[in-house]
Every structure is written in C-alpha cells, then in structure tokens.
Amino acid sequence: MGKARPRRIGVFGGTFDPVHIGHLRSALEMVEQLGFDELRLLPAARPPHRETPRVSAQQRLAMVELAVAGVDPLRVDDRELKRDKPSYTIDTLESLRAELGREVQLFLLMGWDAFCGLPTWHRWEELLRHCHIVVLQRPDADSEAPEALRDLLAARSVADPAALSGPSGQVTFVWQTPLAVSATQIRALLGQGRSARFLVPDAVLNYIEAHGLYRAPIAT
Ligand code: ATP
C-alpha cells in the first residue's frame, strides 16, 4: 500500500462576534474547493476594551462551537483565546505546527485586504515556513498586489489551488462570492431589538437569546 497522503488542514481566523452564515458558507466552500480534511475556525482574542460589551470571548467561542457542531469537517480551535491577549499569527502557526507535526499540509486562509497588509505583520516573512496561504478573492475585487508582495507572489504563487504541494510555502487564490452578511450588521439588528434569524444558525440564535447578547443597554 502507498503512503497515505498528508492531511490537509485549513485555518480560518476571525473575531466571530458572532459567527454567521457568511463565515460558515465560505468555510464549507473552501473545504470543497481545496479538499480539506479539516477546517478550523480560530476565534481571536481581543484586548478587553475592544470586546463587545457584555459578550465575552468565551461566549464568542461557545457560539462557534454550536455553529459547527455535527458539521464535520468544520472544527473550532481555541488556542488564541487561551492566551487572552491578541496573538501574532506567526505564534499561532508555530503552535499549530508543534502540535500537528511537519507533514500536515497547513493552509492559512485570509481575505485579499488582509493579504495586502501582510508586510506589516510581525515576522511576516516566516509565515510561509509553516503554512500555505490561501487568499480569498471576491470576483469584483481589485487584484493589484502592493509592491512589497510582488517578489513573494512571483516566487511562491500557484494558480491552481489543487496543485499546492508540500506542507507549506506557497500562495494561491480562490474566488468566492461572499454572502452579504456581516457581524456588524447582526449586532446592529439585535441592538435594535430586531431578529437575526436565518443570518446565524438556529443554535447560535438560541444561544444569543438565552444569554441576552447584543441587546441594547437598558436605559436608566
Ligand atoms: P465585523 O462585521 O464585526 O467586522 P465580520 O462579519 O467581518 O465581522 P470577522 O469575524 O471579522 O467577521 O471575519 C472573519 C473572517 O471571515 C474574515 O476573514 C472575513 O473576511 C470573513 N468574512 C466576514 N464576513 C464574511 C462573509 N459574509 N462571507 C465570507 N467571509 C466573510
């Protein structure tokens, strides 16, 4: 029997405040497009003053857990929340690598805007030692990369996502039409006492209601 192919694991970070169907559809489409065995949603820690009032990191995590429950291969990875202050992506990748070993194919997913800002990230030139980068492109996006990324793209980009090989080191692009949903919009609806049904999974909506999250503060 031949050697089993290495596992393909995607990592999708965000604040997920709250997680919504835009995140979940995008995640599932990525699983299908890139053949992931597992895609981990990775909620980010925020400085205490940046947390949504009365919605804790643990509650954001609980909502992501409810959203992916029973949806194999979507998973939750809580390592950034365990540190309770924002982590550098390079630290998260090092921690994932240490846990998963050298063979696993690791894919860091990010939007085009985030990718364009890459040269400002802490130790950004080391990221590709640990993972491939998958850039999510909207069909209507401007696709002119900043100067600082031209060499990287010339050396490392692979046009066909299915052709990514090895555990790390390459950049590719996938095109997705995102659903017109944002967490900001959901917080605003809930803050006005309106419904977020069908924008988040029912289990998440039930959690939000049971815990009274995102409600406007009661005027005194
Ligand atoms: P906020 O409105 O609070 O800024 P958000 O809805 O953009 O939040 P984040 O948690 O900041 O959600 O996003 C996590 C990741 O999901 C980011 O990479 C973001 O680009 C992506 N994302 C956000 N909304 C959508 C969507 N509707 N479809 C696909 N991807 C999305």
XYZ file of C-alpha atoms and ligand atoms in Angstrom:
251
model
C 0.000 0.000 0.000
C 1.242 3.523 -0.832
C 1.923 6.113 1.800
C -1.237 7.871 2.941
C -1.426 11.439 1.630
C -0.760 14.078 4.262
C -3.756 15.612 5.977
C -4.888 18.994 4.664
C -5.916 21.371 7.420
C -7.237 24.892 6.875
C -7.204 27.641 9.487
C -9.772 30.459 9.325
C -9.341 33.216 11.898
C -11.787 35.925 12.869
C -13.472 37.594 15.782
C -16.748 35.766 15.115
C -18.730 38.333 17.078
C -20.975 36.489 16.309
C -20.215 33.729 13.805
C -22.710 33.890 10.916
C -23.734 32.101 7.732
C -21.261 34.142 5.649
C -18.361 32.614 7.588
C -19.884 29.148 7.524
C -20.738 29.039 3.809
C -17.312 30.380 2.938
C -15.679 27.751 5.181
C -17.652 24.924 3.643
C -16.941 26.077 0.096
C -13.249 26.179 0.954
C -13.396 22.620 2.249
C -14.874 21.560 -1.063
C -12.607 23.662 -3.296
C -9.382 22.760 -1.513
C -10.191 19.255 -0.341
C -9.517 19.961 3.334
C -9.780 17.083 5.772
C -10.422 19.646 8.467
C -11.045 23.390 8.605
C -10.522 25.068 11.945
C -12.321 28.267 12.841
C -9.987 30.119 15.146
C -11.596 32.860 17.249
C -9.201 35.681 18.023
C -8.632 37.144 21.462
C -9.229 40.870 21.672
C -7.988 43.453 24.098
C -10.600 43.811 26.879
C -11.569 47.304 25.731
C -12.284 46.002 22.213
C -14.678 43.265 23.329
C -18.324 43.875 22.530
C -19.833 44.989 25.843
C -21.305 42.023 27.712
C -20.217 39.451 25.103
C -17.182 37.602 26.359
C -14.540 35.691 24.444
C -15.951 32.517 25.986
C -19.377 33.361 24.581
C -17.947 34.019 21.096
C -16.252 30.642 21.355
C -19.424 28.918 22.547
C -21.298 30.280 19.518
C -18.676 28.991 17.084
C -18.814 25.604 18.795
C -22.591 25.495 18.404
C -22.346 26.583 14.758
C -20.003 23.766 13.730
C -21.366 21.023 15.974
C -22.021 17.980 13.835
C -20.644 19.676 10.696
C -17.664 17.536 10.024
C -15.027 18.724 8.885
C -15.530 22.178 10.446
C -13.870 22.439 13.853
C -13.055 25.099 16.422
C -9.567 25.868 17.638
C -9.468 27.888 20.853
C -5.705 28.337 21.210
C -5.752 32.114 20.698
C -8.435 32.585 23.350
C -6.432 30.568 25.839
C -3.805 33.310 25.706
C -6.357 36.046 26.465
C -4.416 38.696 24.627
C -4.121 39.051 20.851
C -1.653 36.587 19.360
C 0.656 37.156 16.453
C -0.256 34.830 13.604
C 3.318 33.566 13.484
C 2.998 32.382 17.113
C -0.271 30.622 16.351
C 1.271 28.889 13.349
C 4.287 27.784 15.349
C 1.986 26.367 17.976
C -0.112 24.554 15.354
C 2.990 23.125 13.702
C 4.347 21.902 17.010
C 1.082 20.105 17.623
C 0.400 18.756 14.132
C 3.902 17.728 13.120
C 5.851 18.537 9.980
C 3.953 16.542 7.372
C 0.483 18.018 7.614
C -0.428 20.493 4.881
C -1.477 23.634 6.688
C -3.418 26.386 4.915
C -3.900 29.848 6.350
C -6.994 31.458 4.862
C -7.286 35.208 4.555
C -9.149 37.821 2.581
C -7.464 39.884 -0.122
C -7.368 43.006 2.070
C -5.629 41.150 4.876
C -3.181 39.668 2.388
C -2.296 43.119 1.025
C -1.433 44.182 4.582
C 0.821 41.179 5.147
C 4.116 43.122 5.041
C 3.083 44.916 8.246
C 2.629 41.661 10.177
C 5.089 40.560 12.830
C 7.725 38.263 11.260
C 5.592 38.007 8.126
C 8.357 36.561 6.016
C 8.396 33.459 8.205
C 4.706 32.650 7.807
C 5.215 30.510 4.705
C 7.654 28.278 6.550
C 4.707 26.920 8.450
C 1.751 27.116 6.076
C 0.446 27.797 2.618
C -1.588 30.963 2.267
C -4.969 30.837 0.566
C -6.216 34.275 -0.410
C -9.973 34.615 -0.715
C -10.816 36.848 -3.615
C -14.134 38.392 -4.348
C -14.921 38.302 -8.060
C -15.216 42.101 -8.060
C -12.011 42.822 -6.113
C -9.166 44.946 -7.331
C -6.315 42.490 -7.697
C -3.236 44.711 -7.908
C -0.884 43.480 -5.153
C 1.271 46.003 -3.285
C 4.874 46.373 -4.365
C 6.190 44.674 -1.228
C 4.418 41.453 -2.189
C 5.417 41.281 -5.859
C 8.564 39.202 -5.301
C 6.786 36.861 -2.962
C 3.984 36.331 -5.463
C 6.399 35.824 -8.342
C 8.286 33.175 -6.381
C 5.519 31.471 -4.464
C 2.142 31.734 -6.125
C 0.417 28.762 -7.655
C -2.503 29.390 -9.979
C -4.350 26.149 -9.335
C -5.210 25.635 -5.645
C -5.380 21.894 -6.234
C -1.712 21.974 -7.263
C -0.409 23.170 -3.881
C 2.096 20.649 -2.673
C 4.150 20.036 0.430
C 3.363 21.108 3.970
C 3.906 24.859 3.440
C 5.468 27.585 1.316
C 3.018 28.567 -1.436
C 0.326 31.162 -2.059
C -2.850 30.603 -4.005
C -6.144 32.331 -4.696
C -9.716 31.153 -4.563
C -12.664 33.133 -5.849
C -15.821 33.217 -3.813
C -18.886 35.405 -3.885
C -19.464 36.200 -0.213
C -22.962 36.292 1.198
C -23.926 39.858 2.060
C -23.823 39.285 5.820
C -21.572 40.800 8.441
C -21.303 40.526 12.204
C -21.613 44.319 12.374
C -24.995 44.121 10.657
C -26.138 41.348 13.014
C -25.057 43.281 16.120
C -26.922 46.323 14.810
C -30.126 44.356 14.175
C -30.050 42.760 17.611
C -29.211 46.093 19.210
C -32.414 47.496 17.692
C -34.418 44.563 19.044
C -34.772 43.061 15.557
C -34.330 39.438 14.533
C -31.145 37.805 13.246
C -32.941 34.622 12.250
C -31.524 32.999 9.082
C -28.345 35.098 9.340
C -26.911 32.816 12.008
C -27.583 29.114 12.616
C -30.603 28.472 14.847
C -28.404 27.079 17.625
C -26.441 30.350 17.662
C -29.625 32.416 17.660
C -30.983 30.395 20.595
C -27.732 30.984 22.495
C -27.854 34.727 21.764
C -31.425 34.914 23.012
C -30.866 32.721 26.062
C -27.944 34.905 27.160
C -29.396 38.226 26.097
C -26.360 39.011 23.932
C -26.051 42.119 21.717
C -29.116 43.743 23.205
C -29.101 47.485 23.522
C -28.160 48.558 27.034
C -31.229 49.188 29.121
C -31.621 52.945 29.577
C -31.697 54.018 33.196
P -17.357 42.508 11.682
O -18.584 42.925 10.908
O -17.529 42.539 13.179
O -16.103 43.203 11.222
P -17.182 40.053 10.108
O -18.579 39.639 9.810
O -16.395 40.686 9.005
O -17.150 40.952 11.413
P -14.935 38.565 11.186
O -15.021 37.705 12.386
O -14.209 39.845 11.311
O -16.446 38.788 10.658
O -14.396 37.774 9.932
C -13.629 36.621 9.968
C -13.267 36.264 8.556
O -14.461 35.995 7.803
C -12.567 37.384 7.802
O -11.556 36.790 7.017
C -13.651 37.968 6.923
O -13.103 38.495 5.718
C -14.511 36.764 6.628
N -15.900 37.120 6.384
C -16.641 38.026 7.022
N -17.876 38.100 6.515
C -17.928 37.211 5.502
C -18.939 36.810 4.552
N -20.155 37.366 4.548
N -18.626 35.852 3.665
C -17.401 35.296 3.660
N -16.404 35.622 4.513
C -16.657 36.563 5.422
